[in-house]
Tab-separated table of C-alpha atoms in Angstrom:
chain	number	residue	atom	x	y	z
A	1	GLU	CA	0.000	0.000	0.000
A	2	PRO	CA	1.444	3.406	-0.929
A	3	GLU	CA	2.464	5.622	1.944
A	4	VAL	CA	3.834	9.040	2.726
A	5	THR	CA	7.439	8.992	3.888
A	6	GLN	CA	9.303	11.630	5.878
A	7	THR	CA	12.944	12.203	6.671
A	8	PRO	CA	14.580	12.526	9.063
A	9	SER	CA	12.568	10.864	11.789
A	10	HIS	CA	14.242	13.065	14.382
A	11	GLN	CA	16.077	16.344	13.897
A	12	VAL	CA	17.929	18.165	16.643
A	13	THR	CA	19.015	21.704	15.909
A	14	GLN	CA	20.219	24.776	17.726
A	15	MET	CA	18.090	27.856	18.067
A	16	GLY	CA	18.570	30.193	15.110
A	17	GLN	CA	19.582	27.452	12.699
A	18	GLU	CA	17.736	26.594	9.520
A	19	VAL	CA	16.128	23.201	9.110
A	20	ILE	CA	14.591	21.452	6.151
A	21	LEU	CA	12.097	18.682	6.705
A	22	ARG	CA	11.506	16.379	3.802
A	23	CYS	CA	8.487	14.452	2.642
A	24	VAL	CA	7.678	12.178	-0.254
A	25	PRO	CA	3.914	12.229	-0.802
A	26	ILE	CA	1.992	9.407	-2.426
A	27	SER	CA	2.813	9.533	-6.113
A	28	ASN	CA	-0.604	10.194	-7.660
A	29	HIS	CA	-1.678	12.697	-5.041
A	30	LEU	CA	-2.021	16.342	-5.982
A	31	TYR	CA	-2.485	18.119	-2.652
A	32	PHE	CA	0.169	18.296	0.012
A	33	TYR	CA	0.068	19.530	3.572
A	34	TRP	CA	2.207	20.202	6.581
A	35	TYR	CA	0.915	19.947	10.128
A	36	ARG	CA	2.505	20.501	13.495
A	37	GLN	CA	1.795	18.751	16.765
A	38	ILE	CA	3.384	20.037	19.917
A	39	LEU	CA	3.841	17.222	22.428
A	40	GLY	CA	0.518	16.299	24.009
A	41	GLN	CA	-1.445	18.819	22.003
A	42	LYS	CA	-3.667	18.764	18.959
A	43	VAL	CA	-2.654	18.583	15.343
A	44	GLU	CA	-2.339	22.090	13.867
A	45	PHE	CA	-2.627	22.907	10.199
A	46	LEU	CA	0.315	24.830	8.768
A	47	VAL	CA	-0.043	24.940	5.016
A	48	SER	CA	-1.542	23.278	1.980
A	49	PHE	CA	0.090	23.168	-1.429
A	50	TYR	CA	-1.358	22.502	-4.849
A	51	ASN	CA	-0.151	23.052	-8.366
A	52	ASN	CA	3.200	24.318	-7.162
A	53	GLU	CA	1.836	27.024	-4.965
A	54	ILE	CA	0.464	27.531	-1.490
A	55	SER	CA	-3.315	27.245	-1.471
A	56	GLU	CA	-3.960	27.867	2.222
A	57	LYS	CA	-1.835	28.710	5.227
A	58	SER	CA	-2.491	29.225	8.902
A	59	GLU	CA	-1.417	32.007	11.217
A	60	ILE	CA	1.394	29.765	12.442
A	61	PHE	CA	2.924	29.703	8.966
A	62	ASP	CA	4.742	33.032	9.148
A	63	ASP	CA	7.712	34.348	7.188
A	64	GLN	CA	10.034	31.921	8.949
A	65	PHE	CA	8.371	29.031	7.141
A	66	SER	CA	8.464	28.115	3.484
A	67	VAL	CA	7.511	25.102	1.420
A	68	GLU	CA	8.824	23.825	-1.823
A	69	ARG	CA	8.355	21.003	-4.254
A	70	PRO	CA	11.855	20.960	-5.753
A	71	ASP	CA	11.228	17.991	-8.016
A	72	GLY	CA	8.462	15.612	-8.942
A	73	SER	CA	8.538	13.684	-5.716
A	74	ASN	CA	9.795	15.681	-2.725
A	75	PHE	CA	7.881	18.226	-0.693
A	76	THR	CA	9.877	20.208	1.841
A	77	LEU	CA	9.219	22.460	4.799
A	78	LYS	CA	11.948	24.944	5.674
A	79	ILE	CA	12.178	26.835	8.923
A	80	ARG	CA	14.670	29.645	8.450
A	81	SER	CA	15.644	30.530	11.996
A	82	THR	CA	14.348	28.012	14.480
A	83	LYS	CA	12.991	29.013	17.859
A	84	LEU	CA	12.562	26.879	20.959
A	85	GLU	CA	8.796	26.913	20.436
A	86	ASP	CA	9.224	25.283	17.023
A	87	SER	CA	9.980	22.023	18.815
A	88	ALA	CA	7.202	19.676	17.767
A	89	MET	CA	6.311	16.734	15.595
A	90	TYR	CA	5.835	17.813	12.004
A	91	PHE	CA	3.565	15.703	9.852
A	92	CYS	CA	3.377	15.779	6.105
A	93	ALA	CA	0.172	14.601	4.459
A	94	SER	CA	-1.140	14.217	0.961
A	95	SER	CA	-4.511	13.723	-0.639
A	96	GLN	CA	-5.595	12.733	-4.071
A	97	ARG	CA	-7.662	15.811	-4.653
A	98	SER	CA	-8.515	18.550	-2.209
A	99	SER	CA	-8.846	18.484	1.563
A	100	LEU	CA	-12.335	17.144	0.885
A	101	ASN	CA	-10.619	13.813	0.404
A	102	GLU	CA	-8.987	11.708	3.051
A	103	GLN	CA	-5.482	12.754	3.897
A	104	TYR	CA	-2.680	10.274	4.285
A	105	PHE	CA	-0.206	11.260	6.959
A	106	GLY	CA	3.458	10.427	7.067
A	107	PRO	CA	5.141	9.106	10.215
A	108	GLY	CA	6.354	12.577	11.171
A	109	THR	CA	9.643	14.283	11.939
A	110	ARG	CA	10.303	15.139	15.538
A	111	LEU	CA	12.073	18.499	15.634
A	112	THR	CA	13.905	19.402	18.802
A	113	VAL	CA	15.288	22.930	19.062
A	114	THR	CA	17.845	23.444	21.822
B	1	GLY	CA	-11.461	31.991	12.719
B	2	GLN	CA	-13.047	28.604	12.655
B	3	GLN	CA	-12.899	26.692	15.904
B	4	VAL	CA	-13.533	23.011	16.324
B	5	MET	CA	-14.086	21.972	19.907
B	6	GLN	CA	-13.904	18.371	20.970
B	7	ILE	CA	-14.958	16.798	24.256
B	8	PRO	CA	-14.047	15.073	26.419
B	9	GLN	CA	-10.296	15.559	26.318
B	10	TYR	CA	-9.731	12.255	28.091
B	11	GLN	CA	-11.863	9.157	28.292
B	12	HIS	CA	-11.004	6.272	30.600
B	13	VAL	CA	-13.137	3.319	29.703
B	14	GLN	CA	-13.612	-0.129	31.160
B	15	GLU	CA	-13.110	-2.780	28.525
B	16	GLY	CA	-16.489	-3.731	27.127
B	17	GLU	CA	-18.144	-0.396	27.861
B	18	ASP	CA	-19.346	2.152	25.327
B	19	PHE	CA	-18.274	5.770	25.017
B	20	THR	CA	-18.877	8.801	22.826
B	21	THR	CA	-16.697	11.723	21.803
B	22	TYR	CA	-18.248	14.930	20.534
B	23	CYS	CA	-17.104	17.554	18.106
B	24	ASN	CA	-18.604	21.040	17.716
B	25	SER	CA	-17.791	23.746	15.217
B	26	SER	CA	-18.374	27.464	15.489
B	27	THR	CA	-19.227	27.557	11.786
B	28	THR	CA	-21.088	25.331	9.366
B	29	LEU	CA	-18.858	22.668	7.906
B	30	SER	CA	-18.619	21.362	4.384
B	31	ASN	CA	-17.684	17.973	5.728
B	32	ILE	CA	-16.008	16.402	8.707
B	33	GLN	CA	-13.320	13.783	8.927
B	34	TRP	CA	-12.289	11.574	11.822
B	35	TYR	CA	-8.764	10.379	12.444
B	36	LYS	CA	-7.209	8.045	14.983
B	37	GLN	CA	-3.704	8.488	16.324
B	38	ARG	CA	-2.164	5.635	18.265
B	39	PRO	CA	0.380	6.555	20.959
B	40	GLY	CA	3.595	7.562	19.209
B	41	GLY	CA	1.974	7.259	15.804
B	42	HIS	CA	0.541	9.499	13.152
B	43	PRO	CA	-3.101	10.342	12.394
B	44	VAL	CA	-4.843	7.714	10.332
B	45	PHE	CA	-8.003	8.527	8.428
B	46	LEU	CA	-11.107	6.736	9.673
B	47	ILE	CA	-14.046	8.247	7.829
B	48	GLN	CA	-15.563	11.309	6.207
B	49	LEU	CA	-19.105	12.585	6.649
B	50	VAL	CA	-20.588	14.947	4.097
B	51	LYS	CA	-24.364	14.995	4.306
B	52	SER	CA	-26.497	16.621	6.954
B	53	GLY	CA	-27.638	13.996	9.466
B	54	GLU	CA	-25.389	11.345	7.957
B	55	VAL	CA	-24.640	8.235	9.998
B	56	LYS	CA	-21.901	5.798	9.100
B	57	LYS	CA	-20.774	2.646	10.844
B	58	GLN	CA	-17.471	0.830	10.878
B	59	LYS	CA	-17.864	-2.328	12.944
B	60	ARG	CA	-18.109	-1.025	16.530
B	61	LEU	CA	-17.665	2.627	15.545
B	62	THR	CA	-20.658	4.818	14.694
B	63	PHE	CA	-20.087	8.279	13.259
B	64	GLN	CA	-22.779	10.930	13.041
B	65	PHE	CA	-22.942	14.352	11.394
B	66	GLY	CA	-25.432	16.806	12.836
B	67	GLU	CA	-28.402	18.157	10.934
B	68	ALA	CA	-26.924	21.656	10.955
B	69	LYS	CA	-23.500	20.333	9.920
B	70	LYS	CA	-21.921	21.991	12.934
B	71	ASN	CA	-21.410	18.969	15.140
B	72	SER	CA	-20.408	15.361	14.945
B	73	SER	CA	-19.972	12.391	17.228
B	74	LEU	CA	-18.101	9.130	17.362
B	75	HIS	CA	-19.604	6.338	19.427
B	76	ILE	CA	-17.635	3.185	20.173
B	77	THR	CA	-19.435	0.152	21.540
B	78	ALA	CA	-17.867	-2.664	23.548
B	79	THR	CA	-14.496	-0.944	23.847
B	80	GLN	CA	-11.439	-3.113	23.296
B	81	THR	CA	-7.797	-2.520	24.154
B	82	THR	CA	-7.144	-1.962	20.461
B	83	ASP	CA	-9.290	1.180	20.665
B	84	VAL	CA	-6.599	2.946	22.698
B	85	GLY	CA	-5.434	6.176	21.101
B	86	THR	CA	-6.489	9.732	20.384
B	87	TYR	CA	-9.478	10.362	18.150
B	88	PHE	CA	-9.496	13.650	16.283
B	89	CYS	CA	-12.285	15.211	14.353
B	90	ALA	CA	-11.292	17.572	11.557
B	91	GLY	CA	-13.809	20.023	10.221
B	92	ILE	CA	-13.578	21.387	6.709
B	93	THR	CA	-15.190	24.665	5.802
B	94	ASN	CA	-16.494	25.673	2.401
B	95	ASP	CA	-13.161	27.353	1.626
B	96	TYR	CA	-11.359	24.049	2.159
B	97	LYS	CA	-9.702	24.998	5.430
B	98	LEU	CA	-9.156	22.046	7.731
B	99	SER	CA	-9.347	22.519	11.472
B	100	PHE	CA	-8.598	19.722	13.885
B	101	GLY	CA	-10.250	19.334	17.246
B	102	ALA	CA	-8.059	18.867	20.319
B	103	GLY	CA	-8.748	15.153	20.308
B	104	THR	CA	-10.123	12.676	22.810
B	105	THR	CA	-7.468	10.437	24.303
B	106	VAL	CA	-8.889	7.050	25.159
B	107	THR	CA	-7.405	4.624	27.646
B	108	VAL	CA	-8.928	1.238	28.353
B	109	ARG	CA	-8.962	-0.659	31.632
B	110	ALA	CA	-8.862	-4.392	31.086
C-alpha cells in the first residue's frame, strides 16, 4: 500500500539554525500539507500546497516558514531561523484531490530545538 | 477563525463499555473527517461525513454528522484494548480549510 514517507525521523538543531524537513507524498496525489503537533497537544494545520503554490496557510505559517516542491517527488518544509517553540512533531500529508478527500499522513519528523 | 471543539479531552473506559466523543464547530462545515492516532503514531483517516444527518458505521464505531452540519460524534461500543489512542475530528469549511479538534485520548482498563 502506498504511503507518505518523511525524513529525518528526528532532527535536533540549535536555536537560530535553519532546518529542512523532507516528505515524499503518495505519487498520484495532488495536494500536500504540513501539520505541526506540539507534544501532548492537537494537530495544527500549517499549510496546503497545490499546483506548485500555497493554497492555504495558517497564522502559524509566518515568514520563517516556506515550502517547496523541488522535483516531482519531494515536498519540503523549511524553517529559516528556528525558535525553541518550534519544537514539535511535524507531519506531512497528501490527498488525491482537495482536503475534501482523506489525507494520508506520514510518520512525522520530531524536531527538537535546543 | 473557525474553531472546532472536541470533548471530552480524556476518556477512561472499562473494557467492554461504550463511550462517545463529541465535536462542535463554530461555523457550518462542508464535511467532517475523523482520524485516529495511536500513541507515538501518526493520524490515520477513519471516515468522512458529508451529508447533513449522515450516519456511518465501521464495525463497533458509529459516526454521526449533525443536521446543521456543525457537530459530529463518534460512538464506540464494547471498547477493546485496540481502541486505545487519540481520536481527532477535523472540520472542513467551504473554503477548504481544515481545522482539527483537540482530540479525545482514550485509555482502556482491562
